Amino acid sequence: MREGPTITTIAKRAGVSIASVSRVLNGLPTRQETVRKVMAAAEELGYVPNSVARSLKSARTNQVAFAMADIGNPVYLAMVREIQPVLKAAGYRLVLHSTGADVGEEIEVLRSLGERYVDGLILIPLRVTDELVEAIAAARAPVVVIGSVPDGLRVDNVRTDSRTGLRLALDHLYALGRRRIGFVNGPLDTVPGAARAGAYRDALAALGLPYDPDLVEIGDFNRAEGAAATSRLLARAPDVDALMCANDLIALGALHVLRRAGRRVPQHVAVAGMDDIDLAADAWPAVTSVSLGSAERGRAAAELLLDRLRDGDREPRIITVPPRLVVRASTVGEDAAPSGPADPAVPEQTRPGAPERTGTRFPRAVPERTAPGEDVVREGGG
Amino acid sequence: MREGPTITTIAKRAGVSIASVSRVLNGLPTRQETVRKVMAAAEELGYVPNSVARSLKSARTNQVAFAMADIGNPVYLAMVREIQPVLKAAGYRLVLHSTGADVGEEIEVLRSLGERYVDGLILIPLRVTDELVEAIAAARAPVVVIGSVPDGLRVDNVRTDSRTGLRLALDHLYALGRRRIGFVNGPLDTVPGAARAGAYRDALAALGLPYDPDLVEIGDFNRAEGAAATSRLLARAPDVDALMCANDLIALGALHVLRRAGRRVPQHVAVAGMDDIDLAADAWPAVTSVSLGSAERGRAAAELLLDRLRDGDREPRIITVPPRLVVRASTVGEDAAPSGPADPAVPEQTRPGAPERTGTRFPRAVPERTAPGEDVVREGGG
DNA sequence: TTGTACGCGTTATCAT
DNA sequence: ATGATAACGCGTACAA
């Protein structure tokens, strides 16, 4: 782990000037003999250009930051998995920031852009305060925000339409005959929480259903809190026949509680979630979910940022990823003998677009049929 | 997004030299009046020190890289979640590399350390080739390797003992009366795959059980391949009464296949996995798993690296995280009435150490009993 | 106490 | 074609 060689080292070794070394290394026109000597010296010394010095000179770091609340969240994880390869292909490294859903930390990340350690930032805030908006506007490097931001904030933006998404799910539940549709939401002071609360009311109104406060509960956007909130809701509204969950983790918690309470899903209570995370498809029964295109949003954000890094002066752009309802067993599953042969599997449907992914990642090679929805045939086995 | 101010800008504004600005900003003894002027100017201009220039001067970047196969893998994810806050607390940023389990990419990351964009690297290779070992030895920055490396390689190292871990699980299965214990392993050309293959044979021998090739199948370390491999194994050895899976994802795939095949878990076939990922505890039935301390290993690696960054000359250190068997319903679950009141919950046990985590993350506030293992009382309901 | 000047490693400009 | 030299922004001896 000795000191690394610099162009100066190479210059001495090759008996030329540092300028020549630089030219050779950068492929600028140089005499063959010089090229040979420099390359040889560089090879022998195991030269690797110092990216810090290069950054200082070029004012570019080839690094991009991604800041989200917690990488443990499947939605953010799905985004990172898309963002990383896109950036990598473009020659950028990824710096990860976990803000713990703390606005202060998000603002701190935005301020830190002044340190110039990255060329840009992809930010996905949970709560959008005035202070955050100011920080975004004052950012010293290009920023792409995933999520809704106030109109007038000139920033590249990737969003989805969770209102329409929730509407898709409620229409689906209604079409199945459900009329007592509960709603387990996340905190109202978060952007998604607030949006989904409004969307729920609107959707009910559009369907001609009354808004019943007893049918609404709030917990955090995770499985444990989702379970707790569902318990409270069940206690207050025992006649609920469907549960709309503000995200899939909440839905998984709901499934757990419903099973414990002896309620069959979907026979007694249909369950739908949002985000279409992998676990939703793998759950038992598989969870009907509104895909908000996490992966697509991640990719779009990365590409938007890369584009902006090429042309810093273009107008801010907004990309909207449409929601899709992915229907699975938790809303349309059917009864079956506990160990008997599978009933006709319920095909997974995607609306409104064409199906882009399946509810399961099992290869065709598996002998057993692994069509989505099959698990439901065992769910109610009692 | 105008050009950021530098110390030169501030110097002019405050009417002092750049040296004075630097002194003030670094808290060196300076006249009060000068301090005031400089701070005022810096404040007005919104000065933020340029980390690139600082790095060039100090030869430290305050960045650390973490390279693993795929952040989507729950084990690596658990590590990142531990590593990130530890590094952050020490003032380091995290640069993420996904190598896709490609040795070439891992070597590339090691070589790139010569670019000096990070102060150190935490690497978790899946396959350890001679070339990789050479690259580690020749690394231009401190490296901490998670996983087993050849003796004699002088590098900070965090490992676990998956052989003993697998032994714990097999002893457990044997104690439960299982004698036809199958093994669903990952690729043999990976370090964990090879180690576990040997451990399986050794453990069988120690227990006085014969080694039966029909009881062994190999797939990749994921759910889909685990399911496929399990299917093949079931076809070849229908009398299998226990399945040891080389990791939890494989175990989840096995659960799926067993359910489809009408085999009850654990009544007909007991299932055990490795890694103790969150999904193991949340599965249905909850999966008995050998914890290899992913989080602990991540934290240990981060701390080892930080320590090394403070003292680059100390001897390489090896930290071994002991495996623990976490017993859950997939091996010790019992029958119960499908919808009746819960049987005495099977307590989650941890061996050999004391229990450090529970099999569920539901809060006590949840009305229903949420003791670990409770799911098993409903599992066999058929 | 403060200012000048140099170096970190690279790229780019300008003579030669 | 090549070499000397000036930036990039910061920290720090050294001189004043």
Short mmCIF file of N, CA, C and O in Angstrom, two decimals, chain B residues 222-308:
data_model
loop_
_atom_site.label_atom_id
_atom_site.label_comp_id
_atom_site.label_asym_id
_atom_site.label_seq_id
_atom_site.Cartn_x
_atom_site.Cartn_y
_atom_site.Cartn_z
N ASN B 222 -31.41 -18.08 -4.21
CA ASN B 222 -32.61 -17.26 -4.17
C ASN B 222 -33.87 -18.11 -4.09
O ASN B 222 -33.82 -19.33 -4.19
N ARG B 223 -34.98 -17.46 -3.93
CA ARG B 223 -36.22 -18.16 -3.67
C ARG B 223 -36.66 -19.03 -4.85
O ARG B 223 -37.03 -20.19 -4.68
N ALA B 224 -36.59 -18.45 -6.02
CA ALA B 224 -37.05 -19.20 -7.20
C ALA B 224 -36.22 -20.46 -7.41
O ALA B 224 -36.77 -21.55 -7.60
N GLU B 225 -34.91 -20.32 -7.36
CA GLU B 225 -34.06 -21.48 -7.56
C GLU B 225 -34.18 -22.46 -6.41
O GLU B 225 -34.08 -23.67 -6.58
N GLY B 226 -34.40 -21.90 -5.24
CA GLY B 226 -34.59 -22.77 -4.09
C GLY B 226 -35.83 -23.63 -4.26
O GLY B 226 -35.85 -24.82 -3.92
N ALA B 227 -36.85 -23.01 -4.81
CA ALA B 227 -38.10 -23.76 -5.04
C ALA B 227 -37.87 -24.86 -6.07
O ALA B 227 -38.27 -26.01 -5.87
N ALA B 228 -37.22 -24.50 -7.14
CA ALA B 228 -36.97 -25.48 -8.20
C ALA B 228 -36.13 -26.65 -7.68
O ALA B 228 -36.42 -27.82 -7.93
N ALA B 229 -35.09 -26.31 -6.94
CA ALA B 229 -34.21 -27.35 -6.41
C ALA B 229 -34.98 -28.26 -5.45
O ALA B 229 -34.81 -29.48 -5.44
N THR B 230 -35.83 -27.65 -4.66
CA THR B 230 -36.62 -28.43 -3.71
C THR B 230 -37.54 -29.40 -4.45
O THR B 230 -37.73 -30.56 -4.03
N SER B 231 -38.11 -28.93 -5.53
CA SER B 231 -38.98 -29.79 -6.33
C SER B 231 -38.22 -31.02 -6.81
O SER B 231 -38.71 -32.15 -6.71
N ARG B 232 -37.04 -30.78 -7.32
CA ARG B 232 -36.24 -31.91 -7.81
C ARG B 232 -35.92 -32.87 -6.68
O ARG B 232 -36.02 -34.09 -6.83
N LEU B 233 -35.59 -32.29 -5.54
CA LEU B 233 -35.21 -33.13 -4.40
C LEU B 233 -36.40 -33.98 -3.95
O LEU B 233 -36.27 -35.18 -3.68
N LEU B 234 -37.57 -33.37 -3.89
CA LEU B 234 -38.76 -34.09 -3.47
C LEU B 234 -39.06 -35.25 -4.41
O LEU B 234 -39.49 -36.33 -3.99
N ALA B 235 -38.83 -35.01 -5.69
CA ALA B 235 -39.09 -36.05 -6.68
C ALA B 235 -38.15 -37.23 -6.48
O ALA B 235 -38.55 -38.39 -6.61
N ARG B 236 -36.92 -36.92 -6.16
CA ARG B 236 -35.93 -37.98 -6.01
C ARG B 236 -35.98 -38.68 -4.66
O ARG B 236 -35.65 -39.86 -4.55
N ALA B 237 -36.32 -37.92 -3.63
CA ALA B 237 -36.34 -38.49 -2.29
C ALA B 237 -37.64 -38.13 -1.58
O ALA B 237 -37.67 -37.25 -0.73
N PRO B 238 -38.72 -38.83 -1.96
CA PRO B 238 -40.04 -38.50 -1.41
C PRO B 238 -40.13 -38.71 0.09
O PRO B 238 -41.01 -38.16 0.75
N ASP B 239 -39.22 -39.48 0.63
CA ASP B 239 -39.30 -39.78 2.06
C ASP B 239 -38.54 -38.79 2.94
O ASP B 239 -38.38 -39.00 4.13
N VAL B 240 -38.08 -37.72 2.35
CA VAL B 240 -37.36 -36.72 3.13
C VAL B 240 -38.26 -36.20 4.27
O VAL B 240 -39.45 -35.98 4.07
N ASP B 241 -37.68 -36.05 5.45
CA ASP B 241 -38.50 -35.57 6.57
C ASP B 241 -37.99 -34.27 7.15
O ASP B 241 -38.51 -33.75 8.13
N ALA B 242 -36.94 -33.76 6.54
CA ALA B 242 -36.44 -32.45 6.95
C ALA B 242 -35.63 -31.86 5.81
O ALA B 242 -35.02 -32.59 5.03
N LEU B 243 -35.65 -30.55 5.72
CA LEU B 243 -34.87 -29.87 4.68
C LEU B 243 -34.00 -28.81 5.30
O LEU B 243 -34.48 -27.87 5.93
N MET B 244 -32.71 -29.00 5.13
CA MET B 244 -31.79 -27.95 5.54
C MET B 244 -31.54 -27.11 4.29
O MET B 244 -31.15 -27.64 3.25
N CYS B 245 -31.78 -25.81 4.40
CA CYS B 245 -31.59 -24.94 3.24
C CYS B 245 -30.39 -24.02 3.49
O CYS B 245 -30.24 -23.47 4.58
N ALA B 246 -29.60 -23.84 2.46
CA ALA B 246 -28.35 -23.10 2.62
C ALA B 246 -28.56 -21.62 2.91
O ALA B 246 -27.65 -20.95 3.40
N ASN B 247 -29.73 -21.11 2.59
CA ASN B 247 -30.07 -19.78 3.11
C ASN B 247 -31.59 -19.64 3.20
O ASN B 247 -32.34 -20.53 2.77
N ASP B 248 -32.04 -18.55 3.75
CA ASP B 248 -33.46 -18.39 4.02
C ASP B 248 -34.29 -18.22 2.75
O ASP B 248 -35.46 -18.62 2.70
N LEU B 249 -33.70 -17.61 1.74
CA LEU B 249 -34.47 -17.43 0.51
C LEU B 249 -34.79 -18.80 -0.09
O LEU B 249 -35.90 -19.05 -0.55
N ILE B 250 -33.81 -19.68 -0.05
CA ILE B 250 -34.05 -21.04 -0.52
C ILE B 250 -35.14 -21.69 0.34
O ILE B 250 -36.05 -22.35 -0.18
N ALA B 251 -35.07 -21.46 1.63
CA ALA B 251 -36.06 -22.04 2.55
C ALA B 251 -37.47 -21.54 2.22
O ALA B 251 -38.44 -22.30 2.26
N LEU B 252 -37.56 -20.27 1.87
CA LEU B 252 -38.88 -19.73 1.52
C LEU B 252 -39.41 -20.39 0.25
O LEU B 252 -40.60 -20.70 0.15
N GLY B 253 -38.52 -20.62 -0.68
CA GLY B 253 -38.92 -21.33 -1.90
C GLY B 253 -39.35 -22.74 -1.56
O GLY B 253 -40.33 -23.27 -2.11
N ALA B 254 -38.64 -23.36 -0.64
CA ALA B 254 -38.97 -24.73 -0.23
C ALA B 254 -40.35 -24.77 0.42
O ALA B 254 -41.16 -25.66 0.13
N LEU B 255 -40.62 -23.80 1.26
CA LEU B 255 -41.93 -23.74 1.92
C LEU B 255 -43.04 -23.73 0.88
O LEU B 255 -44.05 -24.44 1.00
N HIS B 256 -42.81 -22.91 -0.11
CA HIS B 256 -43.81 -22.76 -1.16
C HIS B 256 -44.07 -24.09 -1.86
O HIS B 256 -45.21 -24.53 -2.03
N VAL B 257 -43.01 -24.73 -2.24
CA VAL B 257 -43.12 -26.00 -2.96
C VAL B 257 -43.76 -27.08 -2.08
O VAL B 257 -44.61 -27.85 -2.54
N LEU B 258 -43.36 -27.11 -0.84
CA LEU B 258 -43.91 -28.12 0.08
C LEU B 258 -45.41 -27.92 0.26
O LEU B 258 -46.19 -28.87 0.28
N ARG B 259 -45.80 -26.67 0.37
CA ARG B 259 -47.21 -26.38 0.54
C ARG B 259 -47.99 -26.85 -0.68
O ARG B 259 -49.02 -27.48 -0.58
N ARG B 260 -47.43 -26.54 -1.84
CA ARG B 260 -48.05 -26.94 -3.09
C ARG B 260 -48.15 -28.47 -3.19
O ARG B 260 -49.10 -29.02 -3.74
N ALA B 261 -47.16 -29.13 -2.63
CA ALA B 261 -47.13 -30.59 -2.74
C ALA B 261 -47.97 -31.23 -1.63
O ALA B 261 -48.05 -32.45 -1.54
N GLY B 262 -48.59 -30.41 -0.81
CA GLY B 262 -49.44 -30.95 0.24
C GLY B 262 -48.67 -31.52 1.43
O GLY B 262 -49.23 -32.25 2.24
N ARG B 263 -47.41 -31.16 1.54
CA ARG B 263 -46.64 -31.62 2.70
C ARG B 263 -46.73 -30.58 3.80
O ARG B 263 -46.44 -29.41 3.56
N ARG B 264 -47.09 -31.01 4.97
CA ARG B 264 -47.17 -30.05 6.06
C ARG B 264 -45.80 -29.76 6.65
O ARG B 264 -44.96 -30.64 6.74
N VAL B 265 -45.64 -28.50 7.02
CA VAL B 265 -44.39 -28.07 7.66
C VAL B 265 -44.74 -27.61 9.07
O VAL B 265 -45.59 -26.74 9.24
N PRO B 266 -44.17 -28.22 10.11
CA PRO B 266 -43.08 -29.20 10.06
C PRO B 266 -43.54 -30.65 10.22
O PRO B 266 -42.69 -31.53 10.27
N GLN B 267 -44.85 -30.89 10.28
CA GLN B 267 -45.31 -32.25 10.57
C GLN B 267 -44.71 -33.29 9.61
O GLN B 267 -44.22 -34.32 10.03
N HIS B 268 -44.77 -33.00 8.33
CA HIS B 268 -44.21 -33.94 7.37
C HIS B 268 -42.74 -33.66 7.09
O HIS B 268 -41.91 -34.55 7.09
N VAL B 269 -42.48 -32.41 6.86
CA VAL B 269 -41.11 -32.01 6.57
C VAL B 269 -40.75 -30.77 7.39
O VAL B 269 -41.43 -29.75 7.30
N ALA B 270 -39.73 -30.87 8.17
CA ALA B 270 -39.24 -29.71 8.91
C ALA B 270 -38.32 -28.92 7.99
O ALA B 270 -37.62 -29.50 7.16
N VAL B 271 -38.35 -27.61 8.13
CA VAL B 271 -37.53 -26.77 7.25
C VAL B 271 -36.68 -25.80 8.07
O VAL B 271 -37.20 -25.14 8.99
N ALA B 272 -35.42 -25.74 7.74
CA ALA B 272 -34.54 -24.78 8.40
C ALA B 272 -33.73 -24.03 7.36
O ALA B 272 -33.38 -24.58 6.32
N GLY B 273 -33.47 -22.76 7.64
CA GLY B 273 -32.70 -21.95 6.71
C GLY B 273 -31.47 -21.36 7.38
O GLY B 273 -31.12 -21.74 8.49
N MET B 274 -30.86 -20.43 6.69
CA MET B 274 -29.69 -19.74 7.24
C MET B 274 -29.73 -18.27 6.90
O MET B 274 -30.21 -17.89 5.83
N ASP B 275 -29.22 -17.46 7.80
CA ASP B 275 -29.06 -16.00 7.68
C ASP B 275 -30.02 -15.26 8.60
O ASP B 275 -29.78 -14.13 8.98
N ASP B 276 -31.13 -15.92 8.92
CA ASP B 276 -32.13 -15.28 9.78
C ASP B 276 -32.52 -13.89 9.27
O ASP B 276 -32.42 -12.90 9.99
N ILE B 277 -32.94 -13.84 8.02
CA ILE B 277 -33.42 -12.57 7.49
C ILE B 277 -34.82 -12.29 8.02
O ILE B 277 -35.49 -13.18 8.53
N ASP B 278 -35.25 -11.05 7.91
CA ASP B 278 -36.56 -10.66 8.43
C ASP B 278 -37.68 -11.55 7.89
O ASP B 278 -38.60 -11.92 8.61
N LEU B 279 -37.57 -11.86 6.61
CA LEU B 279 -38.65 -12.63 5.99
C LEU B 279 -38.80 -14.02 6.61
O LEU B 279 -39.88 -14.60 6.57
N ALA B 280 -37.73 -14.52 7.18
CA ALA B 280 -37.81 -15.85 7.80
C ALA B 280 -38.76 -15.79 8.99
O ALA B 280 -39.59 -16.68 9.19
N ALA B 281 -38.63 -14.75 9.77
CA ALA B 281 -39.48 -14.62 10.95
C ALA B 281 -40.92 -14.32 10.57
O ALA B 281 -41.86 -14.69 11.27
N ASP B 282 -41.10 -13.66 9.46
CA ASP B 282 -42.44 -13.25 9.04
C ASP B 282 -43.15 -14.29 8.20
O ASP B 282 -44.33 -14.15 7.90
N ALA B 283 -42.43 -15.29 7.78
CA ALA B 283 -43.04 -16.29 6.90
C ALA B 283 -44.08 -17.11 7.65
O ALA B 283 -44.23 -17.01 8.88
N TRP B 284 -44.75 -17.93 6.90
CA TRP B 284 -45.83 -18.71 7.49
C TRP B 284 -45.70 -20.16 7.06
O TRP B 284 -46.00 -20.45 5.91
N PRO B 285 -45.26 -21.07 7.85
CA PRO B 285 -44.83 -20.82 9.23
C PRO B 285 -43.49 -20.10 9.29
O PRO B 285 -42.73 -20.14 8.33
N ALA B 286 -43.27 -19.47 10.43
CA ALA B 286 -42.00 -18.78 10.62
C ALA B 286 -40.87 -19.80 10.49
O ALA B 286 -40.99 -20.93 10.96
N VAL B 287 -39.80 -19.38 9.85
CA VAL B 287 -38.73 -20.32 9.52
C VAL B 287 -37.61 -20.36 10.58
O VAL B 287 -37.04 -19.32 10.91
N THR B 288 -37.37 -21.54 11.06
CA THR B 288 -36.21 -21.75 11.92
C THR B 288 -34.97 -21.44 11.10
O THR B 288 -34.85 -21.89 9.96
N SER B 289 -34.08 -20.67 11.68
CA SER B 289 -32.94 -20.23 10.87
C SER B 289 -31.68 -20.08 11.70
O SER B 289 -31.73 -19.78 12.90
N VAL B 290 -30.57 -20.31 11.05
CA VAL B 290 -29.29 -20.09 11.69
C VAL B 290 -28.87 -18.65 11.44
O VAL B 290 -28.59 -18.28 10.30
N SER B 291 -28.89 -17.86 12.48
CA SER B 291 -28.46 -16.48 12.32
C SER B 291 -26.94 -16.44 12.19
O SER B 291 -26.22 -16.97 13.01
N LEU B 292 -26.51 -15.79 11.13
CA LEU B 292 -25.06 -15.62 10.95
C LEU B 292 -24.68 -14.18 11.28
O LEU B 292 -23.63 -13.68 10.89
N GLY B 293 -25.57 -13.52 12.01
CA GLY B 293 -25.27 -12.17 12.47
C GLY B 293 -24.97 -11.17 11.38
O GLY B 293 -23.97 -10.47 11.44
N SER B 294 -25.81 -11.08 10.39
CA SER B 294 -25.56 -10.14 9.28
C SER B 294 -25.35 -8.72 9.78
O SER B 294 -24.37 -8.06 9.42
N ALA B 295 -26.26 -8.27 10.59
CA ALA B 295 -26.15 -6.91 11.10
C ALA B 295 -24.87 -6.73 11.90
O ALA B 295 -24.13 -5.77 11.72
N GLU B 296 -24.60 -7.69 12.76
CA GLU B 296 -23.39 -7.60 13.58
C GLU B 296 -22.14 -7.59 12.70
O GLU B 296 -21.19 -6.84 12.96
N ARG B 297 -22.15 -8.42 11.68
CA ARG B 297 -20.98 -8.45 10.81
C ARG B 297 -20.79 -7.12 10.09
O ARG B 297 -19.67 -6.64 9.91
N GLY B 298 -21.91 -6.54 9.69
CA GLY B 298 -21.83 -5.24 9.02
C GLY B 298 -21.24 -4.19 9.95
O GLY B 298 -20.32 -3.45 9.57
N ARG B 299 -21.76 -4.15 11.15
CA ARG B 299 -21.28 -3.17 12.10
C ARG B 299 -19.81 -3.40 12.42
O ARG B 299 -19.00 -2.46 12.45
N ALA B 300 -19.47 -4.65 12.64
CA ALA B 300 -18.08 -4.98 12.95
C ALA B 300 -17.15 -4.55 11.83
O ALA B 300 -16.07 -4.00 12.08
N ALA B 301 -17.57 -4.79 10.61
CA ALA B 301 -16.75 -4.41 9.47
C ALA B 301 -16.55 -2.90 9.43
O ALA B 301 -15.44 -2.41 9.19
N ALA B 302 -17.62 -2.18 9.65
CA ALA B 302 -17.53 -0.72 9.63
C ALA B 302 -16.59 -0.23 10.72
O ALA B 302 -15.74 0.64 10.49
N GLU B 303 -16.72 -0.81 11.89
CA GLU B 303 -15.87 -0.36 12.99
C GLU B 303 -14.41 -0.76 12.77
O GLU B 303 -13.49 0.00 13.11
N LEU B 304 -14.23 -1.90 12.19
CA LEU B 304 -12.87 -2.35 11.88
C LEU B 304 -12.23 -1.38 10.90
O LEU B 304 -11.06 -1.00 11.05
N LEU B 305 -12.99 -0.97 9.91
CA LEU B 305 -12.45 -0.06 8.91
C LEU B 305 -12.15 1.31 9.52
O LEU B 305 -11.09 1.89 9.27
N LEU B 306 -13.08 1.79 10.32
CA LEU B 306 -12.86 3.09 10.96
C LEU B 306 -11.61 3.04 11.82
O LEU B 306 -10.81 3.99 11.82
N ASP B 307 -11.46 1.95 12.52
CA ASP B 307 -10.28 1.81 13.37
C ASP B 307 -9.01 1.82 12.54
O ASP B 307 -8.01 2.46 12.87
N ARG B 308 -9.08 1.12 11.44
CA ARG B 308 -7.92 1.05 10.56
C ARG B 308 -7.61 2.42 9.96
O ARG B 308 -6.46 2.78 9.73
#
